[in-house]
Amino acid sequence: MPNDQREPHRWGFTDSGFVLNEDNSVTLTGNRYSICGYPMPYFIPFVESMLNVSLSTMQPRAERQPGRLPEPNRNEAFCAALAQKFPVEQVSFDDADRLRHSHGQTTVDEVYQVLYGELPKLADAVFYCGGTEQAQALVQLAAEHDVCLLPYGGGTSVSNALRIPADERRMVLAVDTGRMNRIIRLERDNMRVTVQSGISGADLERQLRAQGFTLGHEPDSSEFSTVGGWIATNASGMKKNRYGNIEDLVESMTVVSPLGTLQESVGAPRVSSGSRLHHLLFGSEGNFGLITEAVLKLRPAPEVTRYQSLLFRDFATGIAFLQELSKGSVWPASIRLVDNPQFRFAQSLKPAQKGWTACKHSLQKWLLTMLKGFDPEKLAAATIVLEGSAHEVTVQHRALDRLIRRYGAIYGGAENGRRGYQLTYAIAYIRDFLMRYDLIGETYETSAPWDCIRTICDEVKRAAELEHARYGFPGKPYISARITQIYPTGACIYFTHGASIHGVDNADQKFHAVEQAMRAVILANGGSISHHHGIGKLRAAFIPQLYSDATRKVLLAMKRELDPGNVFGAGNNLFDRGQ
Ligand SMILES: Cc1cc2nc3c(=O)[nH]c(=O)nc-3n(C[C@H](O)[C@H](O)[C@H](O)COP(=O)(O)OP(=O)(O)OC[C@H]3O[C@@H](n4cnc5c(N)ncnc54)[C@H](O)[C@@H]3O)c2cc1C
């Protein structure tokens, strides 16, 4: 992905972004997504009514223009050794490069700081790594010269994992893997592919599809996020029901650590050769080494991809439907259930309805409310992707059909399903647009057993209201939930939380405190700290609740053995200051 097509700090592509029109509608610019290019008149009124604030009277906040950055902390002996070993264009001390590689996409601690505040610490330089051999040479030099290395994939982290530890005194080199973007070997008969770790999801999938294959791993960030980043964060894609999570898709990997290169000669779909270090490298969050290559398991490109949507009387009925579906063995590739606020949010991004469209919508609404008795303020919706051979898709459809009558659900049509999936790509653009109006948003994702899900949803909503009042934020909070992934034992709940911070002193710190309180509520009610975003630094305060003393000791011992000098000093998870 050429960097000139990407926003350096905000989310996404430079040609895509929400703009406010004179008539108070908004438009998503560009033509990358199906919701681009038309005015959305219902969005601002929706935001104003959900948050009980008025945007129309506000001036958008001006972004801080980045001035000259503080001089980099140069370890001259290391810089000289680097210059001897690598072409000069592989190392950058450029301010813009340094700033871009000093943060991820966490809202308050990263994007908000870059655009409207200041990051407390910056990378001193960026190294554009070309492959495993270069990584080996780099890591050796860094260890010899006591330099800190921070792996950087697509920069889409939402856990502060890419934030530079504020108390790091050594020279910090961000290691960008963007040039490690090749498919090394495609084994058609064995259905696997060896790739360099910096390849983005979108590039990999495009190349695989051209050869008749798919990996099927599609996190919402897949336009930018990379194979290395997925492994390092334990990522999960929207079609995990069919293809699995990242740990199900990786057969083996190569990781360059200060101790040496970690590789297991596997070469087979599954091995029983004792404990595998492999498993401990998922979720390593840049703490142990640089992932340079991975062998991934493929599936044939699907013959058929079909979208569908469902409407439920309310969110609780939708959850019960998913729980029942999860007991069977045939699941759609993806099924995502959104609650009523999120359903209405999706409606607010529709174009103005005129003529026959308006008439059709009134009729549909009438049918829903009068005939089916659905309350528009309560109903919930699911977007669905059915994928596989034509036969498999028919079977997936039948599994849905069987449950629909029992739960009183109705089909909402393929177009609404397809649109629902496209919307997920627009959400981060909306976050950045609203930030200009002092509206801050964050997401919390968790996984929980089925019997905790409804309680967690209720308690999170209650906590958002309590915390909002405690810190004196204006208006009311927006909190919505969607169930994004299902398992036989439970599901992943993904909350979106928004609030106005207009006129609030130290608003970023206060919102951060609210976020932590919400995470505590999730944990207290049986949820996990994260289903797929990882710990990074954002959730590190909860570590004592996650690991037993013995577990913690083993992990720390592993870090000491692999990286005694704390070269990989990102300080993520429990490896704060590389203890
Ligand atoms: C809009 C949006 C949508 C998202 N949707 C999803 C989703 O659906 N599912 C999901 O799982 N996540 C999602 N995320 C979170 C994020 O995309 C994932 O955590 C992703 O796996 C990060 O990959 P990356 O390549 O961008 O890594 P980065 O953000 O660059 O890095 C993340 C961490 O991995 C480490 N790392 C990166 N590359 C390597 C490497 N080669 N070797 C060692 N360590 C490395 C970094 O040091 C850092 O600790 C989303 C984020 C955003 C902003």
XYZ file of C-alpha atoms and ligand atoms in Angstrom:
632
model
C 0.000 0.000 0.000
C 1.816 3.177 -1.100
C 1.965 5.554 1.860
C 0.843 8.531 -0.231
C -2.670 7.027 -0.496
C -3.024 6.759 3.269
C -3.828 9.381 5.830
C -0.720 9.722 7.986
C -2.553 9.940 11.329
C -6.300 9.718 10.854
C -7.929 6.552 9.647
C -7.970 5.450 6.031
C -7.290 6.726 2.544
C -6.638 10.376 1.692
C -9.513 10.431 -0.826
C -12.069 9.155 1.703
C -13.498 11.129 4.586
C -16.733 12.596 5.895
C -17.431 16.224 5.014
C -20.213 18.474 6.210
C -22.345 20.009 3.451
C -24.014 23.431 3.605
C -27.448 21.890 4.148
C -26.180 20.034 7.266
C -25.998 16.704 5.465
C -22.710 14.776 5.329
C -21.005 12.945 2.453
C -18.307 10.301 2.437
C -15.904 11.451 -0.281
C -14.213 9.218 -2.859
C -15.657 6.119 -4.450
C -14.135 3.235 -2.513
C -17.236 2.224 -0.567
C -20.861 1.775 -1.546
C -21.892 4.627 0.776
C -19.563 7.162 -0.916
C -20.633 10.173 -2.910
C -24.187 10.994 -1.790
C -25.534 13.408 0.842
C -26.743 11.803 4.082
C -29.314 14.200 5.537
C -30.263 12.075 8.548
C -26.825 11.624 10.112
C -26.312 14.924 11.984
C -29.894 14.902 13.368
C -29.304 11.289 14.501
C -26.071 12.202 16.320
C -27.691 15.255 17.896
C -30.660 13.289 19.155
C -28.627 10.309 20.428
C -26.117 12.472 22.292
C -28.473 15.304 23.143
C -26.041 17.934 21.843
C -26.175 20.481 19.048
C -23.458 20.353 16.396
C -25.046 22.934 14.130
C -23.919 25.817 16.352
C -20.330 24.552 16.739
C -17.231 25.458 14.800
C -15.143 22.395 13.912
C -11.990 22.205 15.990
C -8.785 23.147 14.148
C -6.150 20.431 13.937
C -2.738 21.152 15.374
C -0.222 21.666 12.603
C 2.767 19.505 13.472
C 5.811 21.750 13.923
C 9.399 20.519 13.960
C 9.756 17.462 16.152
C 12.341 17.320 18.926
C 15.718 16.190 17.609
C 15.965 12.403 17.464
C 17.958 10.622 20.115
C 20.723 9.225 17.896
C 22.959 6.408 19.033
C 25.810 7.459 16.750
C 27.712 4.169 16.857
C 24.536 2.304 15.919
C 23.681 4.802 13.158
C 27.172 4.355 11.701
C 26.862 0.560 11.807
C 23.431 0.773 10.216
C 24.724 3.006 7.417
C 27.485 0.495 6.719
C 25.135 -2.449 6.540
C 22.060 -1.066 4.740
C 21.310 1.318 1.866
C 20.668 4.829 3.148
C 17.082 4.883 1.854
C 16.088 2.107 4.287
C 16.502 4.399 7.297
C 14.472 7.552 7.772
C 14.906 10.362 10.297
C 12.195 12.392 8.579
C 9.779 14.093 11.005
C 6.622 12.942 9.210
C 7.865 9.337 9.128
C 8.789 9.448 12.802
C 5.413 10.842 13.819
C 3.456 8.340 11.726
C 5.375 5.444 13.295
C 4.837 6.629 16.872
C 1.175 5.778 17.215
C -1.656 3.492 16.198
C -5.385 4.147 15.948
C -6.511 4.204 19.588
C -8.824 7.216 19.804
C -7.990 9.172 22.931
C -4.363 8.264 23.610
C -3.223 8.317 20.007
C -5.299 9.924 17.222
C -6.735 12.655 19.468
C -3.253 13.385 20.839
C -1.680 13.648 17.407
C -4.405 15.844 15.914
C -5.220 18.069 18.864
C -2.488 17.561 21.455
C 0.979 16.100 21.518
C 2.415 12.610 21.808
C 4.666 12.373 24.864
C 7.370 10.374 23.053
C 8.371 9.742 19.448
C 10.334 7.159 17.501
C 13.824 8.452 16.721
C 13.984 6.839 13.295
C 12.220 4.352 11.051
C 13.833 1.302 9.464
C 12.131 -0.169 6.380
C 12.996 -3.851 6.687
C 13.362 -5.964 3.555
C 13.207 -9.560 4.846
C 14.376 -12.182 7.337
C 18.115 -11.816 6.684
C 17.969 -8.062 7.087
C 15.951 -8.491 10.272
C 18.625 -10.836 11.649
C 21.367 -8.295 10.939
C 19.298 -5.434 12.375
C 18.422 -7.248 15.594
C 22.064 -8.189 16.139
C 23.165 -4.571 15.692
C 20.415 -3.300 17.982
C 21.442 -5.787 20.691
C 25.126 -4.817 20.347
C 24.376 -1.090 20.578
C 21.538 -1.176 23.113
C 18.872 0.200 20.782
C 15.135 -0.361 21.214
C 13.193 -1.867 18.264
C 9.438 -1.558 17.778
C 7.810 -3.661 15.045
C 5.287 -1.676 12.977
C 2.905 -3.465 10.568
C -0.136 -1.623 9.219
C -0.302 0.797 12.148
C -3.940 -0.132 12.887
C -3.402 -1.142 16.521
C -6.152 -0.018 18.874
C -4.437 -0.988 22.123
C -1.653 1.636 22.377
C 0.730 -1.183 21.427
C 2.583 1.162 19.052
C 2.904 3.994 21.544
C 6.550 4.590 22.431
C 7.119 3.988 26.166
C 7.478 7.480 27.663
C 10.396 6.511 29.900
C 12.499 4.829 27.180
C 15.970 6.422 27.258
C 17.574 4.460 24.409
C 17.330 5.283 20.739
C 13.988 3.927 19.463
C 13.797 2.532 15.951
C 10.373 1.676 14.509
C 10.750 -1.330 12.203
C 8.283 -0.926 9.344
C 7.451 -4.221 7.628
C 5.652 -2.642 4.642
C 8.387 -3.664 2.206
C 8.125 -7.284 3.319
C 4.987 -7.688 1.239
C 5.635 -10.658 -1.045
C 4.073 -14.049 -1.475
C 7.144 -16.291 -1.263
C 5.605 -19.625 -2.253
C 2.130 -20.820 -3.165
C 1.644 -24.586 -2.863
C -1.493 -25.272 -4.853
C -1.830 -28.959 -3.975
C -1.050 -28.476 -0.289
C -3.400 -25.476 -0.057
C -0.909 -23.276 1.714
C 1.065 -20.145 1.095
C 4.283 -18.763 2.563
C 4.217 -14.983 2.853
C 6.339 -12.175 4.181
C 4.744 -10.729 7.286
C 4.234 -7.159 6.075
C 1.748 -8.012 3.348
C -1.614 -6.342 4.014
C -4.842 -8.314 4.166
C -6.249 -6.620 1.074
C -3.129 -7.236 -1.046
C -2.840 -10.835 0.059
C -6.495 -11.608 -0.594
C -6.414 -9.939 -4.020
C -3.434 -12.040 -5.074
C -4.882 -15.244 -3.676
C -8.247 -14.712 -5.370
C -6.452 -14.292 -8.700
C -5.049 -17.817 -8.152
C -8.409 -19.301 -7.105
C -7.777 -19.292 -3.320
C -8.804 -17.389 -0.244
C -7.360 -17.038 3.242
C -10.760 -15.874 4.470
C -9.280 -13.708 7.242
C -11.037 -10.356 7.015
C -10.721 -8.083 10.022
C -12.444 -4.720 9.429
C -8.951 -3.211 9.181
C -7.805 -5.594 6.422
C -7.252 -2.769 3.930
C -4.134 -1.889 5.989
C -3.422 -4.474 8.689
C -0.751 -7.096 8.002
C -0.119 -10.792 8.572
C 2.562 -9.976 11.186
C 0.205 -7.604 12.992
C -2.585 -10.198 12.989
C -0.332 -12.810 14.601
C 1.107 -10.320 17.085
C -2.373 -9.235 18.232
C -4.380 -12.490 17.990
C -6.671 -11.027 15.343
C -10.118 -12.244 14.387
C -11.865 -11.669 11.071
C -15.516 -11.204 10.245
C -15.698 -14.596 8.502
C -14.089 -16.585 11.286
C -17.088 -18.959 11.437
C -15.985 -20.493 8.164
C -12.239 -19.894 8.108
C -11.240 -19.592 11.765
C -9.337 -16.986 13.761
C -5.706 -16.159 12.987
C -4.368 -18.972 15.215
C -6.360 -21.483 13.120
C -4.866 -20.172 9.883
C -1.139 -20.142 10.624
C 0.734 -23.416 10.153
C 4.140 -22.028 11.136
C 6.059 -18.775 11.360
C 9.553 -17.300 11.421
C 10.392 -14.851 14.199
C 13.722 -13.058 14.535
C 14.537 -12.533 18.226
C 17.740 -11.395 19.977
C 18.309 -15.041 21.035
C 18.179 -16.168 17.418
C 15.644 -17.027 14.738
C 12.647 -18.979 16.012
C 11.528 -21.564 13.499
C 10.057 -25.021 13.805
C 10.414 -27.446 10.933
C 6.757 -28.388 10.773
C 5.842 -28.725 7.116
C 2.694 -30.655 8.015
C -0.883 -29.709 8.868
C -0.567 -30.695 12.519
C 2.243 -32.085 14.618
C 2.529 -33.645 18.051
C 6.108 -32.880 18.923
C 5.746 -31.575 22.445
C 5.001 -28.049 23.575
C 5.185 -25.579 20.736
C 6.615 -22.104 21.202
C 4.535 -21.283 18.125
C 1.413 -20.967 20.273
C 3.048 -18.438 22.609
C 3.922 -16.142 19.737
C 0.282 -15.346 18.971
C -0.454 -12.143 20.850
C 3.262 -11.399 21.328
C 2.555 -7.684 20.631
C 6.075 -6.899 19.454
C 7.628 -7.963 22.775
C 9.657 -11.005 21.667
C 10.914 -10.370 18.152
C 10.039 -9.515 14.592
C 7.718 -11.925 12.774
C 9.131 -12.039 9.247
C 7.337 -14.914 7.509
C 4.334 -17.172 7.981
C 2.901 -20.277 6.341
C -0.868 -19.862 6.028
C -3.612 -22.380 5.305
C -5.793 -21.685 2.289
C -9.266 -22.604 1.094
C -10.605 -22.541 -2.453
C -12.045 -19.132 -3.365
C -15.783 -19.376 -2.676
C -18.008 -20.199 -5.623
C -20.790 -18.162 -4.089
C -20.895 -15.220 -1.675
C -24.394 -14.179 -0.731
C -25.474 -11.422 1.639
C -28.635 -11.474 3.702
C -30.123 -9.618 6.649
C -32.622 -10.361 9.388
C -34.826 -8.251 11.611
C -35.679 -9.238 15.170
C -38.291 -7.889 17.543
C -35.459 -6.842 19.912
C -31.788 -7.457 20.704
C -32.507 -10.128 23.326
C -34.423 -12.197 20.737
C -31.513 -11.818 18.328
C -29.078 -13.069 20.983
C -31.305 -16.086 21.694
C -31.411 -16.816 17.939
C -27.591 -16.732 17.721
C -27.228 -18.964 20.757
C -29.534 -21.522 19.177
C -27.704 -21.250 15.842
C -24.384 -21.871 17.611
C -25.636 -25.261 18.865
C -25.839 -26.568 15.311
C -22.901 -27.300 13.048
C -23.864 -25.154 10.059
C -23.150 -21.457 10.490
C -23.045 -18.683 7.928
C -19.481 -17.471 7.216
C -20.440 -14.367 9.179
C -23.449 -13.239 11.175
C -23.419 -9.937 13.062
C -26.262 -8.773 15.244
C -26.662 -5.049 15.965
C -28.808 -3.531 18.688
C -31.382 -0.804 18.109
C -29.071 2.274 18.428
C -26.681 0.732 15.920
C -29.527 -0.219 13.603
C -30.740 3.391 13.649
C -27.191 4.622 13.140
C -27.043 2.540 9.932
C -30.374 4.005 8.806
C -29.018 7.516 9.381
C -26.389 6.952 6.698
C -28.978 6.389 3.973
C -29.634 8.927 1.213
C -32.700 11.204 1.298
C -35.773 9.202 0.480
C -37.999 10.691 -2.166
C -40.748 9.537 -4.494
C -41.193 5.782 -4.803
C -38.295 5.002 -2.415
C -39.926 7.071 0.334
C -43.267 5.400 -0.375
C -41.690 1.924 -0.276
C -39.962 2.672 3.029
C -43.189 3.933 4.633
C -44.940 0.786 3.479
C -42.166 -1.445 4.862
C -42.262 0.435 8.152
C -46.037 0.069 8.305
C -45.798 -3.669 7.608
C -43.194 -4.082 10.336
C -44.966 -2.069 12.978
C -48.611 -2.799 12.284
C -48.502 -6.314 10.913
C -45.558 -7.798 12.789
C -45.860 -5.579 15.861
C -42.162 -4.551 15.729
C -41.334 -1.371 17.639
C -38.859 0.745 15.563
C -37.262 1.898 18.830
C -36.543 -1.706 19.892
C -35.938 -3.846 16.832
C -32.495 -5.328 16.125
C -30.915 -6.503 12.886
C -28.383 -9.075 11.741
C -26.198 -8.846 8.648
C -25.141 -12.150 7.181
C -22.564 -13.487 4.723
C -23.125 -16.979 3.343
C -20.103 -18.354 1.553
C -18.809 -21.552 -0.032
C -19.910 -23.842 -2.829
C -23.457 -23.367 -4.125
C -24.497 -26.440 -2.122
C -22.849 -25.192 1.087
C -24.575 -21.823 0.775
C -27.946 -23.535 0.344
C -27.283 -25.589 3.482
C -26.246 -22.444 5.433
C -29.452 -20.753 4.288
C -31.576 -23.724 5.394
C -30.036 -23.570 8.882
C -31.229 -19.958 9.127
C -34.650 -20.757 7.682
C -35.190 -23.414 10.324
C -34.773 -20.896 13.155
C -36.412 -17.856 11.711
C -40.002 -18.812 12.414
C -39.216 -19.966 15.925
C -37.718 -16.570 16.831
C -40.238 -14.473 14.901
C -37.477 -12.966 12.736
C -37.983 -11.743 9.188
C -35.614 -11.420 6.258
C -34.493 -7.841 5.580
C -33.031 -8.466 2.127
C -29.628 -8.997 0.542
C -28.969 -5.331 -0.166
C -29.287 -4.387 3.523
C -26.900 -7.224 4.380
C -24.290 -6.104 1.847
C -24.645 -2.498 2.986
C -24.177 -3.531 6.619
C -20.778 -5.020 5.790
C -19.680 -1.956 3.830
C -20.659 0.240 6.781
C -18.051 -1.340 8.995
C -15.375 0.171 6.729
C -16.843 3.658 7.245
C -17.028 3.711 11.032
C -13.454 4.861 11.689
C -13.895 7.698 9.159
C -16.953 8.799 11.127
C -14.947 8.722 14.361
C -12.411 11.153 12.915
C -15.118 13.442 11.503
C -16.963 13.654 14.829
C -13.768 14.306 16.778
C -13.668 17.739 15.116
C -16.905 18.484 16.957
C -15.550 17.349 20.322
C -17.326 14.023 20.067
C -15.075 11.222 21.224
C -15.692 7.571 20.541
C -14.054 4.341 21.656
C -14.849 0.676 21.258
C -14.634 -2.185 23.743
C -14.651 -5.737 22.490
C -15.006 -8.676 24.776
C -15.952 -12.330 24.640
C -18.268 -13.881 27.167
C -20.159 -17.099 27.868
C -23.738 -17.094 26.586
C -25.219 -16.732 30.043
C -23.340 -13.466 30.698
C -24.043 -11.673 27.467
C -27.278 -9.909 28.283
C -26.068 -8.837 31.725
C -22.861 -7.418 30.276
C -24.821 -5.424 27.690
C -27.168 -4.012 30.350
C -24.395 -3.236 32.838
C -22.173 -1.531 30.258
C -25.052 0.704 29.244
C -25.770 1.549 32.885
C -22.085 2.221 33.593
C -21.794 4.542 30.587
C -24.644 6.673 31.933
C -23.254 6.713 35.490
C -19.711 7.566 34.414
C -20.942 10.195 31.990
C -22.736 11.973 34.825
C -19.805 11.500 37.246
C -17.383 13.365 34.938
C -19.893 16.010 33.873
C -19.808 15.390 30.116
C -22.525 17.325 28.265
C -25.624 15.615 26.852
C -25.885 11.833 27.159
C -23.612 8.964 26.137
C -24.124 6.878 23.024
C -23.595 3.213 23.745
C -24.421 0.424 21.363
C -23.597 -3.254 21.090
C -23.175 -5.747 18.324
C -22.452 -9.449 18.494
C -19.736 -9.981 15.918
C -18.509 -13.543 16.370
C -20.184 -16.617 17.798
C -18.843 -19.802 19.400
C -20.640 -22.818 20.841
C -19.826 -21.506 24.339
C -20.391 -17.782 23.899
C -19.855 -14.772 21.685
C -17.862 -11.626 21.060
C -19.639 -8.392 21.978
C -18.346 -5.197 20.409
C -19.443 -1.960 22.115
C -19.250 1.480 20.575
C -19.226 4.324 23.056
C -19.465 8.005 22.202
C -19.756 11.200 24.215
C -19.410 14.937 23.838
C -16.409 16.409 25.653
C -17.240 19.967 24.646
C -16.107 22.456 27.282
C -14.811 19.746 29.661
C -11.362 20.327 31.210
C -8.831 17.502 30.801
C -11.487 15.732 28.761
C -9.116 13.157 27.293
C -7.983 12.008 30.737
C -11.560 11.898 31.976
C -12.787 9.932 28.974
C -9.882 7.557 29.460
C -10.953 7.031 33.086
C -14.491 6.290 31.873
C -13.157 3.733 29.373
C -11.244 1.945 32.119
C -14.351 1.900 34.308
C -16.318 0.318 31.454
C -13.666 -2.364 30.963
C -13.791 -3.110 34.688
C -17.578 -3.559 34.436
C -17.144 -5.991 31.546
C -14.626 -8.065 33.527
C -16.727 -7.990 36.679
C -19.688 -9.406 34.763
C -17.897 -12.347 33.197
C -16.442 -10.842 30.009
C -12.835 -11.099 28.850
C -10.531 -8.083 28.683
C -10.344 -8.475 24.895
C -11.530 -10.862 22.197
C -9.220 -9.657 19.424
C -7.606 -6.239 20.000
C -5.093 -7.447 22.566
C -3.685 -5.814 25.691
C -0.983 -3.443 24.450
C -0.597 -0.694 27.033
C -4.251 0.322 27.043
C -5.483 -2.691 28.977
C -2.275 -3.523 30.856
C -3.715 -2.278 34.159
C -5.982 -5.347 34.152
C -3.118 -7.868 33.879
C -3.112 -8.771 37.605
C -6.677 -10.055 37.166
C -5.712 -12.211 34.178
C -2.648 -14.253 35.127
C -1.779 -16.355 38.131
C 1.598 -15.645 39.707
C 3.105 -18.789 38.165
C 1.803 -17.929 34.701
C 3.247 -14.439 34.961
C 6.638 -15.829 36.046
C 6.827 -18.231 33.107
C 6.031 -15.491 30.611
C 8.570 -13.122 32.157
C 11.207 -15.877 32.123
C 10.493 -16.465 28.446
C 10.986 -12.773 27.709
C 14.279 -12.731 29.668
C 15.564 -15.755 27.768
C 14.573 -14.519 24.306
C 15.464 -10.903 24.804
C 17.715 -10.339 27.822
C 18.585 -6.774 26.774
C 14.928 -5.857 26.113
C 15.734 -4.908 22.517
C 12.039 -5.366 21.727
C 11.132 -2.794 24.345
C 7.561 -1.923 23.325
C 6.558 -2.639 26.929
C 3.250 -4.163 25.929
C 1.126 -6.524 27.994
C 3.021 -7.519 31.178
C 6.423 -6.632 29.734
C 6.391 -3.094 30.973
C 10.083 -2.048 31.047
C 11.012 -5.579 30.007
C 11.006 -6.927 33.587
C -11.050 0.527 11.953
C -10.406 -0.653 12.610
C -11.004 -1.895 12.501
C -10.424 -3.008 13.125
N -11.024 -4.225 12.983
C -10.450 -5.327 13.541
C -11.058 -6.611 13.377
O -12.098 -6.763 12.736
N -10.432 -7.677 13.935
C -9.259 -7.542 14.634
O -8.724 -8.540 15.091
N -8.688 -6.332 14.821
C -9.243 -5.224 14.284
N -8.652 -3.998 14.457
C -7.401 -3.885 15.222
C -6.125 -4.042 14.360
O -6.417 -3.875 13.005
C -5.495 -5.395 14.613
O -4.978 -5.419 15.915
C -4.399 -5.804 13.613
O -4.122 -7.162 13.788
C -3.121 -5.000 13.718
O -2.328 -5.295 12.574
P -1.271 -4.249 11.998
O -0.560 -4.888 10.884
O -1.932 -2.956 11.704
O -0.283 -4.107 13.234
P 0.241 -2.796 13.959
O -0.908 -1.979 14.382
O 1.274 -2.152 13.162
O 0.913 -3.439 15.259
C 0.141 -4.047 16.249
C 1.068 -4.792 17.215
O 1.674 -5.866 16.521
C 3.086 -5.734 16.527
N 3.558 -6.164 15.214
C 3.124 -5.742 14.002
N 3.794 -6.387 13.037
C 4.658 -7.222 13.645
C 5.647 -8.140 13.180
N 5.864 -8.355 11.896
N 6.358 -8.815 14.100
C 6.155 -8.629 15.423
N 5.249 -7.784 15.914
C 4.509 -7.089 15.025
C 3.347 -4.269 16.821
O 4.598 -4.075 17.422
C 2.205 -3.951 17.743
O 2.509 -4.401 19.035
C -9.221 -2.860 13.868
C -8.618 -1.598 13.966
C -9.209 -0.501 13.351
C -8.550 0.837 13.488
